[in-house]
Short mmCIF file of C-alpha atoms in Angstrom, two decimals:
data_model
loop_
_atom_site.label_atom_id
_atom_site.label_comp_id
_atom_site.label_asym_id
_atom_site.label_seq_id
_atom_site.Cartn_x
_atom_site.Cartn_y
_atom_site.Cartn_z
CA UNK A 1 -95.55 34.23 -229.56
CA UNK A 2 -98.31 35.05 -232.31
CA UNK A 3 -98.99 34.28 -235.32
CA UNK A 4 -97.52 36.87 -237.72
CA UNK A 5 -99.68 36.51 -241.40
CA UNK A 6 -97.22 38.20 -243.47
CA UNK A 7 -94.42 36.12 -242.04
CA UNK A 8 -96.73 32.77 -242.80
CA UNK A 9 -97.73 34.10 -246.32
CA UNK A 10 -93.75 34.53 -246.70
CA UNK A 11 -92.72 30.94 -245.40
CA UNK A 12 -96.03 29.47 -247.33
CA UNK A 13 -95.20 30.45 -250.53
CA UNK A 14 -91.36 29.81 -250.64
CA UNK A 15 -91.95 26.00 -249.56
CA UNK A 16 -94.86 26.27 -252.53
CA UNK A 17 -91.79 27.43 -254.86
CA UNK A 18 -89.00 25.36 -253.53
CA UNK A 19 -91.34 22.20 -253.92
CA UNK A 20 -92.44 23.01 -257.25
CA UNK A 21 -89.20 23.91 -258.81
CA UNK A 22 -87.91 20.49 -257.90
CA UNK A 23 -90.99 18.79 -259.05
CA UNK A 24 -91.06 20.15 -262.35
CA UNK A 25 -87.00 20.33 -262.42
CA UNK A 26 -86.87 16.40 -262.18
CA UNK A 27 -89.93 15.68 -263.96
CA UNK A 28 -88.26 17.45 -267.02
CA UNK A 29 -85.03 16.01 -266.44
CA UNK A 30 -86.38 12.49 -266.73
CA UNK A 31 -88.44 13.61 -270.15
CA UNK A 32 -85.06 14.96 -271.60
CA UNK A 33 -83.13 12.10 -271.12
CA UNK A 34 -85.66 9.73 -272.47
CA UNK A 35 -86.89 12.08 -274.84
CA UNK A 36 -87.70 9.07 -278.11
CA UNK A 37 -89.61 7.56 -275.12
CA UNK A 38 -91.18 10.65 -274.06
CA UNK A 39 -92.45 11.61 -277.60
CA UNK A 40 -94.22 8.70 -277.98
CA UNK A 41 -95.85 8.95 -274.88
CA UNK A 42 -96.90 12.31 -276.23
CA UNK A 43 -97.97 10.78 -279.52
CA UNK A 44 -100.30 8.21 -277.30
CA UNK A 45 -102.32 11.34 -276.05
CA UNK A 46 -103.19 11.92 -279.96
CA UNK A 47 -103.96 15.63 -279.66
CA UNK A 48 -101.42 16.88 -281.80
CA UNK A 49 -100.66 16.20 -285.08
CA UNK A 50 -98.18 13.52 -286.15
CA UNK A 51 -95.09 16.52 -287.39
CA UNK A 52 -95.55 18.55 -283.74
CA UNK A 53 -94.76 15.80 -281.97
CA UNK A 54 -90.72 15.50 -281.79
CA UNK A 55 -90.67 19.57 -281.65
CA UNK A 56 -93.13 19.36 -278.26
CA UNK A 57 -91.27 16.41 -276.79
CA UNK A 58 -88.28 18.93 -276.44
CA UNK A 59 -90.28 22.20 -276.08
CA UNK A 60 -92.36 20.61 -273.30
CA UNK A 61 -89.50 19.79 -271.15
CA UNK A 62 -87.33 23.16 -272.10
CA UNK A 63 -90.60 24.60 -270.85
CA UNK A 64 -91.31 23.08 -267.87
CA UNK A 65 -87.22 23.22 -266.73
CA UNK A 66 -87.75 27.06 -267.54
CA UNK A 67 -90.63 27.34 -265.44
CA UNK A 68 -88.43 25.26 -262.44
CA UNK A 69 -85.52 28.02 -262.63
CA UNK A 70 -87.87 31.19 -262.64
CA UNK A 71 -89.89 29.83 -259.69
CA UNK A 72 -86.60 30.15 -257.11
CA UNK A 73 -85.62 33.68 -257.27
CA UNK A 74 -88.32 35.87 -255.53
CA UNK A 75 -88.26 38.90 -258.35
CA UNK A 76 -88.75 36.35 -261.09
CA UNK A 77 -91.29 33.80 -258.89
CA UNK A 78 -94.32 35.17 -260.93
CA UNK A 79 -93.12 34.52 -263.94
CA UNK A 80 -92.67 30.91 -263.20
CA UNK A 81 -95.59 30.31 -261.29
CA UNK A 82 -97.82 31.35 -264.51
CA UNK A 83 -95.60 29.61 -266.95
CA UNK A 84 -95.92 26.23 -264.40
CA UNK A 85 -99.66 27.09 -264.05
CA UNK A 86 -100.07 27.43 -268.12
CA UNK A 87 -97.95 23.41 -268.61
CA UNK A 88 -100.36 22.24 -265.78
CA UNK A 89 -103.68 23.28 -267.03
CA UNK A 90 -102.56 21.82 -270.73
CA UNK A 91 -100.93 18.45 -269.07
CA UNK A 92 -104.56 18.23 -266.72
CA UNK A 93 -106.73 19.11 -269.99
CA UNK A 94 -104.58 16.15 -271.98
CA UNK A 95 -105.17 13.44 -269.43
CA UNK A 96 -108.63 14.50 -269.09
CA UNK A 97 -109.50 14.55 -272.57
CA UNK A 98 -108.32 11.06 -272.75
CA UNK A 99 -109.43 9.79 -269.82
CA UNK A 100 -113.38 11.26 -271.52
CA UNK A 101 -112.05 9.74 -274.65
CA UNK A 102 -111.57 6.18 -272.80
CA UNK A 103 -107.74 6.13 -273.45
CA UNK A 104 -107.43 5.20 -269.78
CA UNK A 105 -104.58 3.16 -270.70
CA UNK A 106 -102.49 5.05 -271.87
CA UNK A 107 -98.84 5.78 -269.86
CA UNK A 108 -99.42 9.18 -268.45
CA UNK A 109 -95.82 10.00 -269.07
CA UNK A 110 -95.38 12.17 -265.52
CA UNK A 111 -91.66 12.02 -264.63
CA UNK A 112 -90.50 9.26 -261.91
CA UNK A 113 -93.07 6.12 -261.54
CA UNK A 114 -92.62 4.60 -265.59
CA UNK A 115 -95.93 2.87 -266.78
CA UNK A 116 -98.30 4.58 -264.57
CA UNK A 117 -101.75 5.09 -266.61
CA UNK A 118 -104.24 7.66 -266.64
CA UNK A 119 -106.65 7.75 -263.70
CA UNK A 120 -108.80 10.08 -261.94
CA UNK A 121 -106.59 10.05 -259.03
CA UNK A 122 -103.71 11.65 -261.51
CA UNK A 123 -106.46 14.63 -262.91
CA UNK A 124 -106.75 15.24 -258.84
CA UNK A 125 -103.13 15.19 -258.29
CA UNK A 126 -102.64 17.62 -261.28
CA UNK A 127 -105.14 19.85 -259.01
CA UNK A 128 -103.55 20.27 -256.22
CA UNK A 129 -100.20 21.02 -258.15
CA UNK A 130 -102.41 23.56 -259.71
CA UNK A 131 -103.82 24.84 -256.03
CA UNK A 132 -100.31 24.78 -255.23
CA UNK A 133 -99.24 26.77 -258.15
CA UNK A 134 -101.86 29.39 -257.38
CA UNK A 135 -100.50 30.03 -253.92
CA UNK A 136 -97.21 30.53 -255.02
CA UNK A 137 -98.19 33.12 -257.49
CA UNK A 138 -100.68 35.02 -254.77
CA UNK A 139 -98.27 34.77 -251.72
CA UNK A 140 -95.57 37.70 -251.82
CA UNK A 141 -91.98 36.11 -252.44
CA UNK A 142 -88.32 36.87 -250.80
CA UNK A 143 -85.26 35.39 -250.94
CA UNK A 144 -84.22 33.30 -247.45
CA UNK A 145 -83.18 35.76 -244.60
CA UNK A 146 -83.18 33.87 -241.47
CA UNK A 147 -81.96 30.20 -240.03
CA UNK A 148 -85.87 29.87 -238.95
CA UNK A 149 -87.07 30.42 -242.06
CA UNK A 150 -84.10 28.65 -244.28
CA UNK A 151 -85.39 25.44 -241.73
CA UNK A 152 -88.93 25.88 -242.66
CA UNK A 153 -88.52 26.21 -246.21
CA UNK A 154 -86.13 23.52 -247.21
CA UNK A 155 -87.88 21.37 -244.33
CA UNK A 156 -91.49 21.94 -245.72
CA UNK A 157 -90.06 21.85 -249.43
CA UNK A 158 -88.34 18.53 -249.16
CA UNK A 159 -91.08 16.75 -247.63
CA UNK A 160 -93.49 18.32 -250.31
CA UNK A 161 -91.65 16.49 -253.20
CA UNK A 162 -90.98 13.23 -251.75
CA UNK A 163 -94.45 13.29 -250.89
CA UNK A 164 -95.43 13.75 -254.86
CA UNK A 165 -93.33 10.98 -255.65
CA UNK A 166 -94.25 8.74 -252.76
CA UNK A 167 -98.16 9.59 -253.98
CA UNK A 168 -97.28 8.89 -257.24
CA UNK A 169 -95.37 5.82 -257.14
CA UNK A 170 -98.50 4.67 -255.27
CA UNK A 171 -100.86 5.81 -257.72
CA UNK A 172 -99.42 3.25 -260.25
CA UNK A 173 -98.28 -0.11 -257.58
CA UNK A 174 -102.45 0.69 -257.17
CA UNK A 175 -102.88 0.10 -260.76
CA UNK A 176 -100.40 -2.87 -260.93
CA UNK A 177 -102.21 -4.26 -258.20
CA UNK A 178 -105.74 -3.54 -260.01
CA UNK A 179 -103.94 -5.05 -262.91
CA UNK A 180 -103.10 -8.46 -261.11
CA UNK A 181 -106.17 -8.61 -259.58
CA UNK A 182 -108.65 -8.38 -262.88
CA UNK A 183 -105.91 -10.99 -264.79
CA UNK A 184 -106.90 -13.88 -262.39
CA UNK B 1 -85.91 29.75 -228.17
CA UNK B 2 -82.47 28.04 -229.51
CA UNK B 3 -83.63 24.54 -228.40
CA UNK B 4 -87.22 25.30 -230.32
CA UNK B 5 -84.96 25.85 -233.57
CA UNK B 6 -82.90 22.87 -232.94
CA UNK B 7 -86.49 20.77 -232.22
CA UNK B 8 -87.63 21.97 -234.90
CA UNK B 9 -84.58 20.88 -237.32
CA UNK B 10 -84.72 17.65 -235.68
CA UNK B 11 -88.23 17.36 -236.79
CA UNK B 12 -87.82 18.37 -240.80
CA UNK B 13 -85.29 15.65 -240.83
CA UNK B 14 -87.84 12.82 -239.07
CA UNK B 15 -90.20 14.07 -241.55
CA UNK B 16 -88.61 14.06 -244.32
CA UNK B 17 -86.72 10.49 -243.55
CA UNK B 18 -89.87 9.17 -242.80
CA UNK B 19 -91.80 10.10 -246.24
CA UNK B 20 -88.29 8.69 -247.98
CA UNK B 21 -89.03 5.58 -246.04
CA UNK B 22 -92.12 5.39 -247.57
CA UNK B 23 -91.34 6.49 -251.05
CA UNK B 24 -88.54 3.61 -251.26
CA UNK B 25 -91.30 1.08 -249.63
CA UNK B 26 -93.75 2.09 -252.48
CA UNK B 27 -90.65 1.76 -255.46
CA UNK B 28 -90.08 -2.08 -253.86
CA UNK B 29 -93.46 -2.96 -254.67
CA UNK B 30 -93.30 -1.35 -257.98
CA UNK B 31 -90.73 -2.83 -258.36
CA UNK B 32 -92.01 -6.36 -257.36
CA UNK B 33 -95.10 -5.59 -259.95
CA UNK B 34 -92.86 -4.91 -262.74
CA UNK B 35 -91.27 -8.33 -262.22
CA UNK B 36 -94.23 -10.42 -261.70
CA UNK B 37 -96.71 -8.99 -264.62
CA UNK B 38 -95.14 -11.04 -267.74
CA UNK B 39 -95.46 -13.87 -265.42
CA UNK B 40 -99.34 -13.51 -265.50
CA UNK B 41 -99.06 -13.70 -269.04
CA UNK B 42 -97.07 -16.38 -269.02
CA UNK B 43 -98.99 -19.06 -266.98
CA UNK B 44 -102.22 -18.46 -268.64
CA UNK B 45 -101.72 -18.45 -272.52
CA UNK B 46 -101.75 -21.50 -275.03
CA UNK B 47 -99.43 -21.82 -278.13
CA UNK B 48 -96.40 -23.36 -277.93
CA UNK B 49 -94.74 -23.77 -274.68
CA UNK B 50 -91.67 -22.94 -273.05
CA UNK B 51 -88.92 -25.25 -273.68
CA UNK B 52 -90.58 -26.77 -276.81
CA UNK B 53 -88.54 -26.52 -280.01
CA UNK B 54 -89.97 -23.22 -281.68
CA UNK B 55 -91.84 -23.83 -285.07
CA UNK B 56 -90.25 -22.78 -288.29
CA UNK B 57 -91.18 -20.11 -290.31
CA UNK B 58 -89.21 -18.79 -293.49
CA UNK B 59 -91.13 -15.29 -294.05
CA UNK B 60 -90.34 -12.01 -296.63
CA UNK B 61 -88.32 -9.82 -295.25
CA UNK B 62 -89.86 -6.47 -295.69
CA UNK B 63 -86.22 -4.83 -295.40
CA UNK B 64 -85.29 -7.26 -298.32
CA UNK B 65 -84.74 -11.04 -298.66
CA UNK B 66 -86.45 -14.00 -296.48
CA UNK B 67 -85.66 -14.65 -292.91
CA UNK B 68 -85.79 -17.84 -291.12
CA UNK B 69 -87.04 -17.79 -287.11
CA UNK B 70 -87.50 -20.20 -285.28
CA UNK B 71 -83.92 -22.23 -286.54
CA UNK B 72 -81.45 -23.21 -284.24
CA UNK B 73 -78.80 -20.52 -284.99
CA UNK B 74 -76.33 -20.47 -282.18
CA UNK B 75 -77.65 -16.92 -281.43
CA UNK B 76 -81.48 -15.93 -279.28
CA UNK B 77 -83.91 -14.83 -281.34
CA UNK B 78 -86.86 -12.07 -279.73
CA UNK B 79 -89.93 -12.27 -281.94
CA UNK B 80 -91.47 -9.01 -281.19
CA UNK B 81 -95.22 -8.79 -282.52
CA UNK B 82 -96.43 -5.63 -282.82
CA UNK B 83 -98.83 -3.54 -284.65
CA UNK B 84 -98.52 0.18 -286.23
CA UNK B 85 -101.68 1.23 -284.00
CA UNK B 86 -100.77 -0.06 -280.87
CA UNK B 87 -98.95 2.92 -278.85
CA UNK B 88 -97.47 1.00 -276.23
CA UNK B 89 -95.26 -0.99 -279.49
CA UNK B 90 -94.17 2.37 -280.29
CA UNK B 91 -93.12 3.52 -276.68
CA UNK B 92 -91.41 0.22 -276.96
CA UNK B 93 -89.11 0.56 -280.04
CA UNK B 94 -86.02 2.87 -278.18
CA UNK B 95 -86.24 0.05 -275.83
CA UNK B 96 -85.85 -2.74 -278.61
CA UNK B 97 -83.07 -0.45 -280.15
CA UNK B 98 -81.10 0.03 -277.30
CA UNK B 99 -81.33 -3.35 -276.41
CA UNK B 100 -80.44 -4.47 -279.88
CA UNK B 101 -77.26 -2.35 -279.70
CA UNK B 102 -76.68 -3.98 -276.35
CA UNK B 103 -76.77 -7.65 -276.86
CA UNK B 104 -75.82 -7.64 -280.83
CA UNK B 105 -73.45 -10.24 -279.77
CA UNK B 106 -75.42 -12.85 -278.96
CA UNK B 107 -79.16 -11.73 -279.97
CA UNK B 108 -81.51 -10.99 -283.01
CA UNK B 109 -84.60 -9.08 -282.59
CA UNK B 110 -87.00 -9.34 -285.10
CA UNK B 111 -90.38 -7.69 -285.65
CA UNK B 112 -93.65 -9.28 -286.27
CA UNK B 113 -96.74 -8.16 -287.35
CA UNK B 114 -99.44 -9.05 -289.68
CA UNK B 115 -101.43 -7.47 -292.23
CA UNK B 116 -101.60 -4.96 -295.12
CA UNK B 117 -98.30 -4.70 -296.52
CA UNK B 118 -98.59 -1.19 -297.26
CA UNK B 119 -99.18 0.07 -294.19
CA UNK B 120 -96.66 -1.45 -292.57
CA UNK B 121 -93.74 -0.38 -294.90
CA UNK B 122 -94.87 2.90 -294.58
CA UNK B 123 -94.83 2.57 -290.51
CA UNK B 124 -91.20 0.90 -291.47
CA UNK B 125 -89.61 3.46 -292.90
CA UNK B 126 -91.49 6.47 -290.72
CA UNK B 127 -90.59 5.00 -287.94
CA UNK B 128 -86.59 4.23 -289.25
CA UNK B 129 -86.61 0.69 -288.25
CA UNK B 130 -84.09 -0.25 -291.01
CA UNK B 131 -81.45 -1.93 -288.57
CA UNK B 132 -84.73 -4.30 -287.57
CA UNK B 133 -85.74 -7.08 -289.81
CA UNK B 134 -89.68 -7.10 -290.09
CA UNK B 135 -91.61 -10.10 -291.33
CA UNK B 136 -95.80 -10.25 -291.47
CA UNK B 137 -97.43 -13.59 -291.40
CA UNK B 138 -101.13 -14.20 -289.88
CA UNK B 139 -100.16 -17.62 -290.17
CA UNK B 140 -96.97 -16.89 -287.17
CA UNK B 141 -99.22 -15.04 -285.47
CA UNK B 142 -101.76 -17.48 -285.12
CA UNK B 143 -98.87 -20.59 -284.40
CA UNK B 144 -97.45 -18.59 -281.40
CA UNK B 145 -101.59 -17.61 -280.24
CA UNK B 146 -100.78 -14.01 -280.12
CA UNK B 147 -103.88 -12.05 -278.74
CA UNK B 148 -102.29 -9.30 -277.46
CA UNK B 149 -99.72 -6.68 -278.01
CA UNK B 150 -97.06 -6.09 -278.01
CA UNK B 151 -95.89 -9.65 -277.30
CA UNK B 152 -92.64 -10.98 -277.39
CA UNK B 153 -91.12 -14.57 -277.82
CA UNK B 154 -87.80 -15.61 -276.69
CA UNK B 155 -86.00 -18.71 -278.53
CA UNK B 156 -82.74 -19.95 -277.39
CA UNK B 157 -79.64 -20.63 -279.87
CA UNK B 158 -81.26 -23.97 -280.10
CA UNK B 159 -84.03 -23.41 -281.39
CA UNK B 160 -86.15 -24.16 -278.21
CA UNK B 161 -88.64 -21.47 -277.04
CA UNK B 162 -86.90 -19.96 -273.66
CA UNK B 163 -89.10 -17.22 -272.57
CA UNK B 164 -92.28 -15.41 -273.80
CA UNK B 165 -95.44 -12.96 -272.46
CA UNK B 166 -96.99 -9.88 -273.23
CA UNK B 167 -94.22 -7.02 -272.31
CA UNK B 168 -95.37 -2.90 -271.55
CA UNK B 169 -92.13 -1.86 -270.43
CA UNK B 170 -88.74 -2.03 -270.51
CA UNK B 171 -88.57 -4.05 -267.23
CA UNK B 172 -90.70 -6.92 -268.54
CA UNK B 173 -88.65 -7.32 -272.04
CA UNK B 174 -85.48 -7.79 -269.26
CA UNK B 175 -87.74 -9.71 -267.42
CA UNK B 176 -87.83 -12.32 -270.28
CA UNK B 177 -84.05 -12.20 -271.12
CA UNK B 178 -82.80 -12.96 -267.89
CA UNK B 179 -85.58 -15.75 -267.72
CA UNK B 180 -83.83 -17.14 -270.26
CA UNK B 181 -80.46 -16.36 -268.84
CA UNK B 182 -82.24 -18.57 -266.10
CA UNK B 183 -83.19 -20.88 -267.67
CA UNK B 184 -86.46 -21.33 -266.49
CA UNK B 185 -89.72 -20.58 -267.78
CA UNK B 186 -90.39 -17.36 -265.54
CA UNK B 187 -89.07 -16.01 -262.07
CA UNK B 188 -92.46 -17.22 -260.65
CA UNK B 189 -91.58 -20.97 -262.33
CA UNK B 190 -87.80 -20.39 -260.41
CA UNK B 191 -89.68 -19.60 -257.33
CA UNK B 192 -92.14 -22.36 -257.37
CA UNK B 193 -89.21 -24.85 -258.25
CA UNK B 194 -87.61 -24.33 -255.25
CA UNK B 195 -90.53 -23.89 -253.13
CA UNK B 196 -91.16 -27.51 -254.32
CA UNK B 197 -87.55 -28.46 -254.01
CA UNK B 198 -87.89 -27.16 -250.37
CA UNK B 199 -91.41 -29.40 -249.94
CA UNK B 200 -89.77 -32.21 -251.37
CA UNK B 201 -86.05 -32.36 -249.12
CA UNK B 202 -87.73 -33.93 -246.04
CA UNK B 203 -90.19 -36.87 -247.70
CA UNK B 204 -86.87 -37.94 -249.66
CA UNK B 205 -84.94 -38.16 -246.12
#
């Protein structure tokens, strides 16, 4: 049994997909039913004026749930993958404008762990969404054909996401704990 | 070839159960941090303490007439100081609202602040905080030893101060509610009651 590359390339870039469509999918859930909460988050990042920023706490979200349904089907995956890629670099560019600024403290407002702030560690997780983004635009996409590859997918896609939010629920309990540490 | 596909289902679902595992592990200690931060705040600020009757201030209402805190009512006040430049107050005030709406029962929140009047009517009615009264005094401020924000102060329908810290999230504004449900100072003061209470049993035996 070898090692077919197309086949890889195939499998690599649907689990890139599948895990990216749900990542951005529940991220922009959470930001849409919260929305007052998630606009003044967006306010906190003070790079847009005061009257954009109730119109980009619900065009953010719209976008980024966009960019979650174009990613599954293979003839629309591009589209997706550039719209995700566009939201990332401007969400990466925020928190590191801030985090240059000092406005370290600031809540970073990603979806799932509430009252995590910015950190370096959250610019580098942006990255690899970004690296992840990048294969799922270059690898070539189709739908799901066999049980092998149906396994590999959903297997390697579910453990992607609970991976991002195991990582980023640790991100913050590391900041609590930094938190508790520097009060005593 | 069959029994490599089945192996190989077998392991996805290890996998995946076993980042799960660790994803709910890391939301318990979140979840234990969320609880216990007001309680830092708690045991190491001055002002008036918990379970002393609340001083009384009667203050200008800036949404029209005076306002008395600190009274015994027969409802809880929450003193919540805040300030128009601190964001976290801001990501705070659905929060307030919802728990406004929630407890209107048995519960007034008020807002606190201090400083040029201006400003903060125009933060007032940008923000739409009508349904919140909103008093400014440096002089409250200073009483209660408020150094940071946002803050908030719990007092009991009579008139004693029941729970208070510095609050960043929804969690820690509960937090101080159901200390007062509680009635103890903070879940670490419960804790450390009966830890004592536990100490204690056998010397009284």
């Amino acid at each position: 049994m070898s090692i077919d590359p197309i086949q890889s390339a195939f499998m690599l870039g649907a689990v890139a997909r599948l895990a990216l469509a749900a990542i951005f999918a529940l991220s922009a859930s959470e930001a849409m039913r919260n929305w007052s909460i998630h606009a003044a988050i967006i306010e906190q990042y003070r790079l847009l004026p005061e009257w954009m920023v109730q119109s980009a706490a619900r065009i953010l979200p719209a976008l980024s749930f966009t960019a979650a349904l174009l990613l599954l089907p293979p003839a629309t995956a591009w589209v997706g993958a550039l719209l995700g890629l566009t939201l990332m670099v401007i969400f990466t560019l925020a928190v590191s404008i801030n985090l240059v600024r000092g406005r370290a403290y600031i809540d970073c407002g990603c979806g799932g762990a509430a009252g995590q702030r910015l950190s370096s560690g959250l610019a580098a997780r942006n990255l690899v969404l970004i690296g992840l983004l990048l294969g799922a635009l270059a690898a070539p996409s189709r739908g799901l054909v066999d049980p092998g590859f149906v396994t590999g997918v959903l297997g390697g896609g579910g453990a992607l996401v609970a991976l991002y939010f195991a990582s980023n629920q640790l991100l913050t309990n590391m900041q609590a704990l930094e938190g508790l540490d520097s009060g005593r | 070839m069959a029994s490599l596909f089945i192996s190989n289902i077998i392991l996805w679902i290890a996998n995946i159960g076993l980042i799960l595992t660790v994803l709910a592990l890391a939301r318990q200690v979140g979840v234990l941090h969320e609880r216990i931060t007001p309680v830092g705040a708690l045991t190491m600020d001055h002002g008036p303490k918990v379970g002393e009757q609340a001083p009384v201030f009667t203050l200008d209402n800036l949404a029209g007439g005076a306002l008395t805190i600190g009274r015994a009512t027969g409802r809880s006040q929450m003193l919540f100081f805040l300030s128009p430049t601190c964001p976290v107050c801001k990501k705070l005030l659905p929060i307030l609202r919802s728990l406004r709406s929630a407890e209107s029962g048995t519960l007034d929140v008020t807002l606190a602040s201090d400083g040029d009047v201006a400003q903060h009517r125009s933060f007032y009615h940008r923000e739409k905080l009508a349904p919140f009264p909103y008093v400014l005094s440096a002089d409250m401020g200073m009483t209660f030893r408020i150094s940071k924000l946002p803050y908030a102060v719990v007092i009991g329908p009579d008139g004693r101060i029941s729970a208070k810290g510095l609050v960043n999230n929804r969690e820690q504004v509960e937090s101080l509610l159901q200390a007062q449900e509680m009635g103890v100072a903070s879940l670490q003061d419960h804790m450390s009651r009966n830890h004592q209470h536990d100490l204690a049993a056998p010397v009284a035996e």
